[in-house]
Amino acid sequence: MATDFFNRRVFEYANIVLLCASAVVLIALQLKLYGWILLAAGAAALFFCRKDFAKNLLLVYVSLGILGTTSINTDISYGHMAEMGIALSLALAVPYAISRYIYKDNLVRFRFHHGRRWYRKEILYVFLTAVVAYFLVPFYLRDTAAYLNWSVEPGVSNIIRLFVGTNVLGIWDELFFVSTVLGIFRRFFDFAFANLAQGVLFTSFLYELGFTGWGFVMIFFFALLQGYVFKKTDSLLYVISIHLTLDFILFLALIHAHHPAWLPIFL
């Protein structure tokens, strides 16, 4: 009995590694054939894991499959925003609906408020995020030319869509990776391993989105911090506030990178 449990735990850890590898290959590197093979192999390997583990990890596999069929980029045309919006909504809604209405375990849930006021250090951390982002994000965009992955065209409509796009994606990142994915992983693994795994998935998505070059290092570190902060505060509202603070700096930095004279506020 103990040997069987040990073997299944080995398969479960290996399954998460395979899941992360499939996300890197399928989503970040866009090697579709190999990515789908890895994703299918990981889903099939769930058969060798515990039933509770398999049924909940299957939710993550389904969501990654939805993301794998979607063109994830920074195109802010109305058509592409609608296409991405539908795919991201499904990737988030499907595991939530299955967890709540079919499994009825409420493993996937969204805890927005921890029931108390923010501590002073939590408010200071948001300001610290803004300061670090002010210096780091514009430098990253220039150094890697990653700003070219975004289009910043003149016109109120274009600027509004850029703002909406960056902020809505920021909210979705926290709802999906930090709340849904990390929530599932934490059910079966210690926090450190679960957080590392969600960080790989988080980074894979944003790398494809446009954070190329050495941006994956920055994103991975940010994903780990967001997971840790969520663990400490149990508040999606707080981690979303942190993310939106960074995204606002990104929005301004993108305008500055494309049109320096429009917004000469960065070094």
CSV table of C-alpha atoms in Angstrom, one decimal:
chain,number,residue,atom,x,y,z
A,1,MET,CA,0.0,0.0,0.0
A,2,ALA,CA,2.8,2.4,0.9
A,3,THR,CA,4.7,1.5,-2.2
A,4,ASP,CA,1.6,2.1,-4.4
A,5,PHE,CA,1.1,5.5,-2.8
A,6,PHE,CA,4.8,6.4,-3.3
A,7,ASN,CA,4.6,5.4,-6.9
A,8,ARG,CA,1.5,7.5,-7.5
A,9,ARG,CA,3.2,10.5,-5.8
A,10,VAL,CA,6.2,10.1,-8.2
A,11,PHE,CA,3.8,10.1,-11.1
A,12,GLU,CA,2.0,13.2,-9.8
A,13,TYR,CA,5.2,15.2,-9.5
A,14,ALA,CA,6.3,13.9,-12.9
A,15,ASN,CA,2.9,14.9,-14.3
A,16,ILE,CA,3.3,18.5,-13.1
A,17,VAL,CA,6.8,18.6,-14.7
A,18,LEU,CA,5.2,17.3,-18.0
A,19,LEU,CA,2.4,19.9,-17.7
A,20,CYS,CA,4.9,22.7,-17.3
A,21,ALA,CA,7.0,21.4,-20.2
A,22,SER,CA,3.9,21.3,-22.5
A,23,ALA,CA,3.1,24.9,-21.6
A,24,VAL,CA,6.6,26.0,-22.4
A,25,VAL,CA,6.6,24.2,-25.8
A,26,LEU,CA,3.0,24.7,-26.8
A,27,ILE,CA,2.4,28.2,-25.6
A,28,ALA,CA,5.7,30.0,-25.1
A,29,LEU,CA,7.8,28.5,-27.9
A,30,GLN,CA,4.8,27.8,-30.2
A,31,LEU,CA,6.1,24.4,-31.3
A,32,LYS,CA,2.5,23.2,-31.7
A,33,LEU,CA,3.1,19.6,-32.7
A,34,TYR,CA,5.5,18.8,-29.9
A,35,GLY,CA,3.5,20.8,-27.5
A,36,TRP,CA,0.3,18.9,-28.2
A,37,ILE,CA,2.2,15.6,-27.9
A,38,LEU,CA,3.4,16.6,-24.5
A,39,LEU,CA,0.0,17.9,-23.4
A,40,ALA,CA,-1.7,14.7,-24.6
A,41,ALA,CA,1.0,12.5,-22.9
A,42,GLY,CA,0.5,14.4,-19.6
A,43,ALA,CA,-3.3,14.1,-19.7
A,44,ALA,CA,-2.9,10.3,-20.5
A,45,ALA,CA,-0.4,10.0,-17.6
A,46,LEU,CA,-3.2,11.2,-15.2
A,47,PHE,CA,-4.5,7.6,-15.4
A,48,PHE,CA,-1.6,6.5,-13.1
A,49,CYS,CA,-2.3,9.2,-10.5
A,50,ARG,CA,-4.7,9.3,-7.6
A,51,LYS,CA,-8.3,9.9,-8.7
A,52,ASP,CA,-8.8,13.2,-6.9
A,53,PHE,CA,-5.5,14.5,-8.3
A,54,ALA,CA,-6.3,13.4,-11.8
A,55,LYS,CA,-9.8,14.9,-12.0
A,56,ASN,CA,-8.6,18.3,-10.8
A,57,LEU,CA,-5.4,18.4,-12.8
A,58,LEU,CA,-7.5,17.6,-15.9
A,59,LEU,CA,-9.1,21.0,-15.5
A,60,VAL,CA,-5.7,22.7,-16.0
A,61,TYR,CA,-5.0,20.5,-19.0
A,62,VAL,CA,-8.3,21.5,-20.5
A,63,SER,CA,-7.6,25.2,-20.0
A,64,LEU,CA,-4.1,24.9,-21.5
A,65,GLY,CA,-5.6,23.1,-24.5
A,66,ILE,CA,-8.0,26.0,-25.0
A,67,LEU,CA,-5.1,28.5,-24.8
A,68,GLY,CA,-3.1,26.3,-27.2
A,69,THR,CA,-5.7,26.7,-29.9
A,70,THR,CA,-5.7,30.5,-29.5
A,71,SER,CA,-3.5,33.1,-31.1
A,72,ILE,CA,-2.1,34.9,-28.0
A,73,ASN,CA,-0.6,38.2,-29.0
A,74,THR,CA,-0.9,41.9,-28.5
A,75,ASP,CA,-3.1,42.6,-31.5
A,76,ILE,CA,-5.7,45.1,-30.3
A,77,SER,CA,-8.0,44.9,-33.3
A,78,TYR,CA,-11.6,44.4,-32.3
A,79,GLY,CA,-11.8,41.0,-34.0
A,80,HIS,CA,-8.7,39.6,-32.3
A,81,MET,CA,-9.7,41.1,-28.9
A,82,ALA,CA,-13.0,39.3,-29.2
A,83,GLU,CA,-11.4,36.0,-30.2
A,84,MET,CA,-8.9,36.2,-27.3
A,85,GLY,CA,-11.6,37.3,-24.9
A,86,ILE,CA,-13.7,34.3,-25.7
A,87,ALA,CA,-10.8,31.8,-25.3
A,88,LEU,CA,-9.5,33.4,-22.1
A,89,SER,CA,-13.0,33.4,-20.7
A,90,LEU,CA,-13.5,29.7,-21.5
A,91,ALA,CA,-10.1,28.8,-20.0
A,92,LEU,CA,-11.2,30.5,-16.8
A,93,ALA,CA,-14.9,29.5,-16.7
A,94,VAL,CA,-14.6,25.8,-17.6
A,95,PRO,CA,-12.5,24.8,-14.6
A,96,TYR,CA,-14.7,27.0,-12.3
A,97,ALA,CA,-17.9,25.6,-13.6
A,98,ILE,CA,-16.8,21.9,-13.5
A,99,SER,CA,-15.3,22.3,-10.0
A,100,ARG,CA,-18.5,24.0,-8.6
A,101,TYR,CA,-21.3,22.2,-10.5
A,102,ILE,CA,-19.9,18.8,-11.4
A,103,TYR,CA,-17.2,18.0,-8.8
A,104,LYS,CA,-19.0,20.2,-6.2
A,105,ASP,CA,-15.7,20.6,-4.3
A,106,ASN,CA,-15.4,24.4,-4.8
A,107,LEU,CA,-11.6,23.9,-5.2
A,108,VAL,CA,-11.7,26.6,-7.9
A,109,ARG,CA,-13.0,29.8,-6.3
A,110,PHE,CA,-12.2,33.5,-6.2
A,111,ARG,CA,-11.5,35.1,-2.9
A,112,PHE,CA,-11.4,38.8,-3.5
A,113,HIS,CA,-11.2,40.2,0.0
A,114,HIS,CA,-9.6,39.0,3.2
A,115,GLY,CA,-12.1,40.7,5.4
A,116,ARG,CA,-9.8,43.4,6.8
A,117,ARG,CA,-8.1,46.7,5.8
A,118,TRP,CA,-4.8,46.6,4.1
A,119,TYR,CA,-1.8,46.9,6.4
A,120,ARG,CA,0.5,49.8,5.9
A,121,LYS,CA,3.2,47.5,4.6
A,122,GLU,CA,0.8,46.2,2.0
A,123,ILE,CA,0.1,49.7,0.8
A,124,LEU,CA,3.8,50.5,0.7
A,125,TYR,CA,4.4,47.3,-1.3
A,126,VAL,CA,2.0,48.6,-4.0
A,127,PHE,CA,4.0,51.9,-4.2
A,128,LEU,CA,7.2,49.9,-4.3
A,129,THR,CA,5.9,47.9,-7.2
A,130,ALA,CA,5.2,51.2,-9.0
A,131,VAL,CA,8.7,52.5,-8.4
A,132,VAL,CA,10.5,49.3,-9.5
A,133,ALA,CA,8.2,49.1,-12.6
A,134,TYR,CA,9.0,52.8,-13.4
A,135,PHE,CA,12.7,52.0,-13.7
A,136,LEU,CA,12.6,48.4,-14.9
A,137,VAL,CA,9.8,48.2,-17.5
A,138,PRO,CA,10.9,51.0,-19.8
A,139,PHE,CA,14.5,49.7,-19.7
A,140,TYR,CA,13.4,46.2,-20.5
A,141,LEU,CA,11.2,47.4,-23.5
A,142,ARG,CA,14.1,49.4,-24.9
A,143,ASP,CA,16.9,46.9,-24.2
A,144,THR,CA,15.0,44.0,-25.9
A,145,ALA,CA,13.0,46.0,-28.4
A,146,ALA,CA,10.0,44.1,-27.0
A,147,TYR,CA,7.9,47.3,-27.2
A,148,LEU,CA,7.7,46.5,-31.0
A,149,ASN,CA,5.4,43.5,-30.0
A,150,TRP,CA,2.8,46.1,-29.2
A,151,SER,CA,1.2,48.5,-31.6
A,152,VAL,CA,0.6,52.1,-30.3
A,153,GLU,CA,-1.2,54.0,-33.1
A,154,PRO,CA,-2.5,57.5,-32.9
A,155,GLY,CA,-6.2,57.8,-32.0
A,156,VAL,CA,-8.3,57.8,-28.9
A,157,SER,CA,-9.8,54.4,-29.8
A,158,ASN,CA,-6.4,52.7,-30.2
A,159,ILE,CA,-5.1,54.1,-26.9
A,160,ILE,CA,-8.3,53.1,-25.0
A,161,ARG,CA,-8.0,49.5,-26.5
A,162,LEU,CA,-4.4,49.3,-25.5
A,163,PHE,CA,-5.3,50.4,-21.9
A,164,VAL,CA,-8.2,48.0,-21.7
A,165,GLY,CA,-6.2,45.1,-23.2
A,166,THR,CA,-3.3,45.4,-20.8
A,167,ASN,CA,-5.5,45.8,-17.7
A,168,VAL,CA,-8.0,43.1,-18.6
A,169,LEU,CA,-5.2,40.6,-19.2
A,170,GLY,CA,-3.6,41.6,-15.9
A,171,ILE,CA,-6.8,40.7,-14.1
A,172,TRP,CA,-7.2,37.5,-16.0
A,173,ASP,CA,-3.6,36.5,-15.1
A,174,GLU,CA,-4.4,36.6,-11.4
A,175,LEU,CA,-7.8,34.9,-11.7
A,176,PHE,CA,-6.4,32.1,-13.7
A,177,PHE,CA,-2.7,31.5,-12.7
A,178,VAL,CA,-2.6,32.7,-9.1
A,179,SER,CA,-6.2,31.8,-8.0
A,180,THR,CA,-7.2,28.8,-10.2
A,181,VAL,CA,-4.0,27.1,-11.2
A,182,LEU,CA,-2.1,27.7,-7.9
A,183,GLY,CA,-5.2,26.9,-6.0
A,184,ILE,CA,-5.4,23.4,-7.6
A,185,PHE,CA,-1.7,22.8,-7.3
A,186,ARG,CA,-1.7,23.7,-3.6
A,187,ARG,CA,-4.3,21.1,-2.9
A,188,PHE,CA,-1.8,18.4,-3.8
A,189,PHE,CA,1.7,19.8,-3.3
A,190,ASP,CA,3.6,22.0,-0.8
A,191,PHE,CA,3.4,25.7,-1.6
A,192,ALA,CA,7.0,26.1,-2.9
A,193,PHE,CA,6.6,23.4,-5.6
A,194,ALA,CA,3.1,24.6,-6.5
A,195,ASN,CA,4.2,28.2,-6.8
A,196,LEU,CA,7.1,27.3,-9.0
A,197,ALA,CA,4.8,25.3,-11.3
A,198,GLN,CA,2.3,28.1,-11.6
A,199,GLY,CA,5.1,30.5,-12.3
A,200,VAL,CA,6.2,28.4,-15.3
A,201,LEU,CA,2.7,28.5,-16.7
A,202,PHE,CA,2.3,32.2,-16.0
A,203,THR,CA,5.6,33.0,-17.7
A,204,SER,CA,4.9,30.8,-20.7
A,205,PHE,CA,1.7,32.7,-21.4
A,206,LEU,CA,3.2,36.2,-21.0
A,207,TYR,CA,6.2,35.2,-23.1
A,208,GLU,CA,4.0,34.4,-26.0
A,209,LEU,CA,2.0,37.5,-25.4
A,210,GLY,CA,5.0,39.7,-26.0
A,211,PHE,CA,7.4,39.7,-23.1
A,212,THR,CA,10.3,38.2,-25.2
A,213,GLY,CA,14.0,38.5,-24.7
A,214,TRP,CA,15.0,38.2,-21.1
A,215,GLY,CA,11.5,39.2,-20.0
A,216,PHE,CA,10.8,35.6,-18.9
A,217,VAL,CA,13.2,36.1,-16.0
A,218,MET,CA,11.3,39.2,-14.9
A,219,ILE,CA,7.9,37.6,-15.4
A,220,PHE,CA,8.8,34.4,-13.6
A,221,PHE,CA,10.1,36.4,-10.5
A,222,PHE,CA,6.9,38.5,-10.5
A,223,ALA,CA,4.7,35.4,-10.8
A,224,LEU,CA,6.4,33.8,-7.8
A,225,LEU,CA,6.0,37.0,-5.8
A,226,GLN,CA,2.3,37.2,-6.7
A,227,GLY,CA,1.8,33.6,-5.6
A,228,TYR,CA,3.5,34.3,-2.3
A,229,VAL,CA,1.6,37.5,-1.7
A,230,PHE,CA,-1.7,35.7,-2.4
A,231,LYS,CA,-0.8,33.0,0.0
A,232,LYS,CA,-0.1,35.6,2.7
A,233,THR,CA,-3.1,37.9,2.1
A,234,ASP,CA,-5.7,35.4,0.6
A,235,SER,CA,-6.9,38.4,-1.3
A,236,LEU,CA,-7.4,38.5,-5.1
A,237,LEU,CA,-8.2,42.2,-4.8
A,238,TYR,CA,-4.8,42.9,-3.4
A,239,VAL,CA,-2.8,40.9,-5.9
A,240,ILE,CA,-4.9,42.3,-8.8
A,241,SER,CA,-4.1,45.8,-7.5
A,242,ILE,CA,-0.4,45.1,-7.6
A,243,HIS,CA,-0.7,43.7,-11.1
A,244,LEU,CA,-2.7,46.6,-12.4
A,245,THR,CA,-0.2,49.1,-10.9
A,246,LEU,CA,2.5,47.4,-12.9
A,247,ASP,CA,0.3,47.3,-16.0
A,248,PHE,CA,-0.4,51.0,-15.8
A,249,ILE,CA,3.3,51.6,-15.9
A,250,LEU,CA,3.6,49.2,-18.8
A,251,PHE,CA,0.8,51.1,-20.6
A,252,LEU,CA,2.6,54.4,-20.2
A,253,ALA,CA,6.0,53.0,-21.0
A,254,LEU,CA,4.7,51.5,-24.3
A,255,ILE,CA,3.3,54.9,-25.3
A,256,HIS,CA,6.7,56.5,-24.4
A,257,ALA,CA,8.7,53.8,-26.3
A,258,HIS,CA,6.7,54.3,-29.5
A,259,HIS,CA,6.1,58.1,-29.2
A,260,PRO,CA,8.6,59.6,-26.8
A,261,ALA,CA,7.4,63.1,-27.4
A,262,TRP,CA,3.8,62.2,-26.3
A,263,LEU,CA,4.8,61.2,-22.8
A,264,PRO,CA,8.3,62.3,-21.8
A,265,ILE,CA,8.0,61.1,-18.2
A,266,PHE,CA,10.6,58.2,-18.3
A,267,LEU,CA,14.4,58.4,-18.1
